[in-house]
PDB file of C-alpha atoms in Angstrom:
ATOM      1  CA  UNK A  20      -6.262  12.776  -1.301  1.00 48.00           C
ATOM      2  CA  UNK A  21      -6.636  15.116  -4.558  1.00 54.00           C
ATOM      3  CA  UNK A  22      -2.924  15.872  -5.105  1.00 81.00           C
ATOM      4  CA  UNK A  23      -1.725  11.844  -5.014  1.00 88.00           C
ATOM      5  CA  UNK A  24       0.069  10.710  -7.305  1.00 93.00           C
ATOM      6  CA  UNK A  25       0.750   7.247  -8.806  1.00 95.00           C
ATOM      7  CA  UNK A  26       3.614   5.816  -7.795  1.00 95.00           C
ATOM      8  CA  UNK A  27       3.411   1.664  -7.692  1.00 96.00           C
ATOM      9  CA  UNK A  28       1.536  -0.898  -9.958  1.00 98.00           C
ATOM     10  CA  UNK A  29       2.289  -4.659  -8.831  1.00 98.00           C
ATOM     11  CA  UNK A  30       0.127  -7.839  -9.371  1.00 98.00           C
ATOM     12  CA  UNK A  31      -0.648 -10.548  -6.939  1.00 97.00           C
ATOM     13  CA  UNK A  32      -2.174 -13.751  -6.956  1.00 97.00           C
ATOM     14  CA  UNK A  33      -5.706 -14.279  -4.445  1.00 97.00           C
ATOM     15  CA  UNK A  34      -4.791 -17.345  -2.362  1.00 97.00           C
ATOM     16  CA  UNK A  35      -7.194 -19.815  -1.383  1.00 96.00           C
ATOM     17  CA  UNK A  36      -6.195 -19.253   2.416  1.00 96.00           C
ATOM     18  CA  UNK A  37      -6.889 -15.513   2.064  1.00 96.00           C
ATOM     19  CA  UNK A  38     -10.773 -16.486   1.994  1.00 95.00           C
ATOM     20  CA  UNK A  39     -12.622 -16.658   4.925  1.00 94.00           C
ATOM     21  CA  UNK A  40     -15.117 -18.627   5.980  1.00 93.00           C
ATOM     22  CA  UNK A  41     -17.883 -16.791   4.002  1.00 92.00           C
ATOM     23  CA  UNK A  42     -15.946 -17.580   0.700  1.00 91.00           C
ATOM     24  CA  UNK A  43     -14.613 -13.992   0.056  1.00 94.00           C
ATOM     25  CA  UNK A  44     -11.079 -12.635   1.204  1.00 96.00           C
ATOM     26  CA  UNK A  45     -11.167 -12.032   4.431  1.00 96.00           C
ATOM     27  CA  UNK A  46     -10.932  -7.976   5.283  1.00 95.00           C
ATOM     28  CA  UNK A  47      -7.550  -8.373   7.555  1.00 96.00           C
ATOM     29  CA  UNK A  48      -5.706  -9.566   4.333  1.00 97.00           C
ATOM     30  CA  UNK A  49      -6.488  -6.395   2.377  1.00 98.00           C
ATOM     31  CA  UNK A  50      -4.384  -4.925   4.941  1.00 97.00           C
ATOM     32  CA  UNK A  51      -1.899  -7.475   3.692  1.00 97.00           C
ATOM     33  CA  UNK A  52      -2.182  -6.646   0.038  1.00 98.00           C
ATOM     34  CA  UNK A  53      -1.625  -3.297   0.732  1.00 97.00           C
ATOM     35  CA  UNK A  54       1.535  -4.119   2.678  1.00 96.00           C
ATOM     36  CA  UNK A  55       2.738  -5.987   0.482  1.00 96.00           C
ATOM     37  CA  UNK A  56       2.618  -3.339  -2.298  1.00 97.00           C
ATOM     38  CA  UNK A  57       3.724  -0.041   0.115  1.00 95.00           C
ATOM     39  CA  UNK A  58       6.763  -2.528   0.905  1.00 94.00           C
ATOM     40  CA  UNK A  59       7.646  -3.085  -2.124  1.00 95.00           C
ATOM     41  CA  UNK A  60       7.285   0.640  -3.334  1.00 95.00           C
ATOM     42  CA  UNK A  61       9.483   1.900  -0.656  1.00 92.00           C
ATOM     43  CA  UNK A  62      11.751  -1.012  -1.040  1.00 91.00           C
ATOM     44  CA  UNK A  63      12.072   0.427  -4.844  1.00 91.00           C
ATOM     45  CA  UNK A  64      12.128   4.165  -4.422  1.00 88.00           C
ATOM     46  CA  UNK A  65      14.956   4.025  -0.840  1.00 84.00           C
ATOM     47  CA  UNK A  66      16.580   0.308  -0.547  1.00 82.00           C
ATOM     48  CA  UNK A  67      16.236  -1.855   2.323  1.00 83.00           C
ATOM     49  CA  UNK A  68      14.639  -0.826   5.490  1.00 84.00           C
ATOM     50  CA  UNK A  69      17.692  -0.851   8.149  1.00 85.00           C
ATOM     51  CA  UNK A  70      15.842  -1.678  11.507  1.00 86.00           C
ATOM     52  CA  UNK A  71      18.533   0.187  13.206  1.00 90.00           C
ATOM     53  CA  UNK A  72      18.534   3.207  11.033  1.00 92.00           C
ATOM     54  CA  UNK A  73      15.564   5.575   9.959  1.00 94.00           C
ATOM     55  CA  UNK A  74      12.358   4.338   8.123  1.00 93.00           C
ATOM     56  CA  UNK A  75       9.041   4.272   7.625  1.00 94.00           C
ATOM     57  CA  UNK A  76       6.517   3.921  10.465  1.00 95.00           C
ATOM     58  CA  UNK A  77       2.765   3.825  10.055  1.00 96.00           C
ATOM     59  CA  UNK A  78       0.812   5.632  12.374  1.00 96.00           C
ATOM     60  CA  UNK A  79      -2.962   5.466  10.700  1.00 97.00           C
ATOM     61  CA  UNK A  80      -3.969   3.199   8.074  1.00 97.00           C
ATOM     62  CA  UNK A  81      -7.623   2.202   7.125  1.00 98.00           C
ATOM     63  CA  UNK A  82      -9.301   0.484   3.999  1.00 98.00           C
ATOM     64  CA  UNK A  83     -13.336   0.849   2.294  1.00 98.00           C
ATOM     65  CA  UNK A  84     -14.588  -2.160   0.776  1.00 97.00           C
ATOM     66  CA  UNK A  85     -16.312  -1.825  -2.204  1.00 97.00           C
ATOM     67  CA  UNK A  86     -16.535  -5.284  -3.886  1.00 97.00           C
ATOM     68  CA  UNK A  87     -15.452  -8.698  -2.785  1.00 96.00           C
ATOM     69  CA  UNK A  88     -12.641 -10.657  -3.733  1.00 96.00           C
ATOM     70  CA  UNK A  89     -12.822 -14.220  -4.370  1.00 95.00           C
ATOM     71  CA  UNK A  90     -10.385 -17.046  -5.023  1.00 95.00           C
ATOM     72  CA  UNK A  91      -9.143 -17.775  -8.006  1.00 95.00           C
ATOM     73  CA  UNK A  92      -8.007 -14.200  -9.363  1.00 96.00           C
ATOM     74  CA  UNK A  93      -5.447 -12.447  -9.404  1.00 97.00           C
ATOM     75  CA  UNK A  94      -5.549  -8.164  -8.204  1.00 98.00           C
ATOM     76  CA  UNK A  95      -3.406  -4.872  -9.237  1.00 98.00           C
ATOM     77  CA  UNK A  96      -2.784  -2.914  -5.954  1.00 98.00           C
ATOM     78  CA  UNK A  97      -1.958   0.786  -7.802  1.00 98.00           C
ATOM     79  CA  UNK A  98      -0.037   2.556  -4.911  1.00 97.00           C
ATOM     80  CA  UNK A  99      -0.014   6.688  -4.816  1.00 97.00           C
ATOM     81  CA  UNK A 100       1.720   9.059  -2.624  1.00 96.00           C
ATOM     82  CA  UNK A 101       0.311  12.406  -1.473  1.00 94.00           C
ATOM     83  CA  UNK A 102       2.422  15.883  -1.167  1.00 93.00           C
ATOM     84  CA  UNK A 103       5.047  14.886   1.112  1.00 94.00           C
ATOM     85  CA  UNK A 104       5.261  16.796   4.416  1.00 94.00           C
ATOM     86  CA  UNK A 105       8.409  17.759   6.773  1.00 95.00           C
ATOM     87  CA  UNK A 106       8.398  13.637   8.022  1.00 96.00           C
ATOM     88  CA  UNK A 107       5.140  12.109   6.932  1.00 96.00           C
ATOM     89  CA  UNK A 108       3.538  11.209   3.453  1.00 96.00           C
ATOM     90  CA  UNK A 109      -0.337   9.459   2.827  1.00 96.00           C
ATOM     91  CA  UNK A 110       0.416   6.522   1.190  1.00 97.00           C
ATOM     92  CA  UNK A 111      -3.195   5.352  -0.979  1.00 97.00           C
ATOM     93  CA  UNK A 112      -4.038   1.608  -2.568  1.00 98.00           C
ATOM     94  CA  UNK A 113      -6.492   0.582  -4.917  1.00 98.00           C
ATOM     95  CA  UNK A 114      -6.731  -3.156  -4.945  1.00 98.00           C
ATOM     96  CA  UNK A 115      -8.502  -3.977  -8.397  1.00 98.00           C
ATOM     97  CA  UNK A 116      -9.312  -7.708  -9.561  1.00 97.00           C
ATOM     98  CA  UNK A 117      -7.256  -8.484 -12.908  1.00 97.00           C
ATOM     99  CA  UNK A 118     -10.249  -9.405 -15.249  1.00 95.00           C
ATOM    100  CA  UNK A 119      -9.692 -12.670 -18.090  1.00 94.00           C
ATOM    101  CA  UNK A 120      -8.144 -10.030 -20.439  1.00 95.00           C
ATOM    102  CA  UNK A 121      -5.896  -8.992 -18.132  1.00 94.00           C
ATOM    103  CA  UNK A 122      -6.901  -5.776 -17.400  1.00 95.00           C
ATOM    104  CA  UNK A 123      -8.023  -4.320 -13.477  1.00 96.00           C
ATOM    105  CA  UNK A 124     -10.550  -1.433 -14.167  1.00 96.00           C
ATOM    106  CA  UNK A 125     -12.874  -2.344 -11.010  1.00 96.00           C
ATOM    107  CA  UNK A 126     -11.584  -0.948  -7.754  1.00 97.00           C
ATOM    108  CA  UNK A 127     -12.845  -3.135  -5.134  1.00 98.00           C
ATOM    109  CA  UNK A 128     -11.133  -1.588  -2.224  1.00 98.00           C
ATOM    110  CA  UNK A 129      -9.271   1.432  -0.900  1.00 98.00           C
ATOM    111  CA  UNK A 130      -7.293   2.410   1.265  1.00 98.00           C
ATOM    112  CA  UNK A 131      -4.099   4.001   2.644  1.00 97.00           C
ATOM    113  CA  UNK A 132      -1.540   4.452   5.430  1.00 97.00           C
ATOM    114  CA  UNK A 133      -0.104   7.717   7.315  1.00 97.00           C
ATOM    115  CA  UNK A 134       3.568   6.691   6.899  1.00 96.00           C
ATOM    116  CA  UNK A 135       6.160   8.702   9.119  1.00 97.00           C
ATOM    117  CA  UNK A 136      10.148   8.147   8.459  1.00 96.00           C
ATOM    118  CA  UNK A 137      11.331   7.894  12.056  1.00 97.00           C
ATOM    119  CA  UNK A 138      14.828   7.112  13.981  1.00 96.00           C
ATOM    120  CA  UNK A 139      14.242   3.899  15.159  1.00 96.00           C
ATOM    121  CA  UNK A 140      15.989   3.325  18.397  1.00 94.00           C
ATOM    122  CA  UNK A 141      14.919   7.120  19.797  1.00 95.00           C
ATOM    123  CA  UNK A 142      11.575   6.384  18.343  1.00 94.00           C
ATOM    124  CA  UNK A 143      11.579   9.804  17.224  1.00 96.00           C
ATOM    125  CA  UNK A 144       9.993  11.398  13.722  1.00 97.00           C
ATOM    126  CA  UNK A 145      12.971  12.744  11.487  1.00 97.00           C
ATOM    127  CA  UNK A 146      12.888  14.783   8.414  1.00 96.00           C
ATOM    128  CA  UNK A 147      12.172  12.818   4.968  1.00 94.00           C
ATOM    129  CA  UNK A 148      15.284  12.037   3.196  1.00 92.00           C
ATOM    130  CA  UNK A 149      15.907  14.837   0.581  1.00 91.00           C
ATOM    131  CA  UNK A 150      16.258  12.038  -2.476  1.00 88.00           C
ATOM    132  CA  UNK A 151      12.699  10.216  -0.958  1.00 89.00           C
ATOM    133  CA  UNK A 152      11.040  13.842  -0.987  1.00 89.00           C
ATOM    134  CA  UNK A 153      11.934  14.825  -4.374  1.00 87.00           C
ATOM    135  CA  UNK A 154      10.318  11.397  -5.563  1.00 86.00           C
ATOM    136  CA  UNK A 155       7.517  12.449  -4.133  1.00 85.00           C
ATOM    137  CA  UNK A 156       6.936  15.879  -5.056  1.00 79.00           C
ATOM    138  CA  UNK A 157       7.638  14.733  -9.120  1.00 71.00           C
ATOM    139  CA  UNK A 158      10.964  16.497  -9.032  1.00 53.00           C
TER     140      UNK A 158
END
């Protein structure tokens, strides 16, 4: 996604329970890290999500693993948004290990999801809210 725009950054601790029997963060946990960052961004941008109204649904998700993460440590998740469409936007993430100096330069994994705005009761896509679309477009 070449048109991505940094929209959110958060840090969180790697928990002991995030690791698997091989001693590194389990692959499924990376999706939780991305989910936490995506929800934090969406709540900051749109407020809390009303399950009886309209809001985001994930229709695709992926993750590319480059370097292992292990406990203990902290990660920084940088969230990017692509150009918004009528009812959807591609949200991507970079997961970086925070080093001893507090820097997060090395990408350990990257992934993302296509987010579609839906009417939850009707289970149908609806246009992205105009203020959210403007935020994503940088306007």
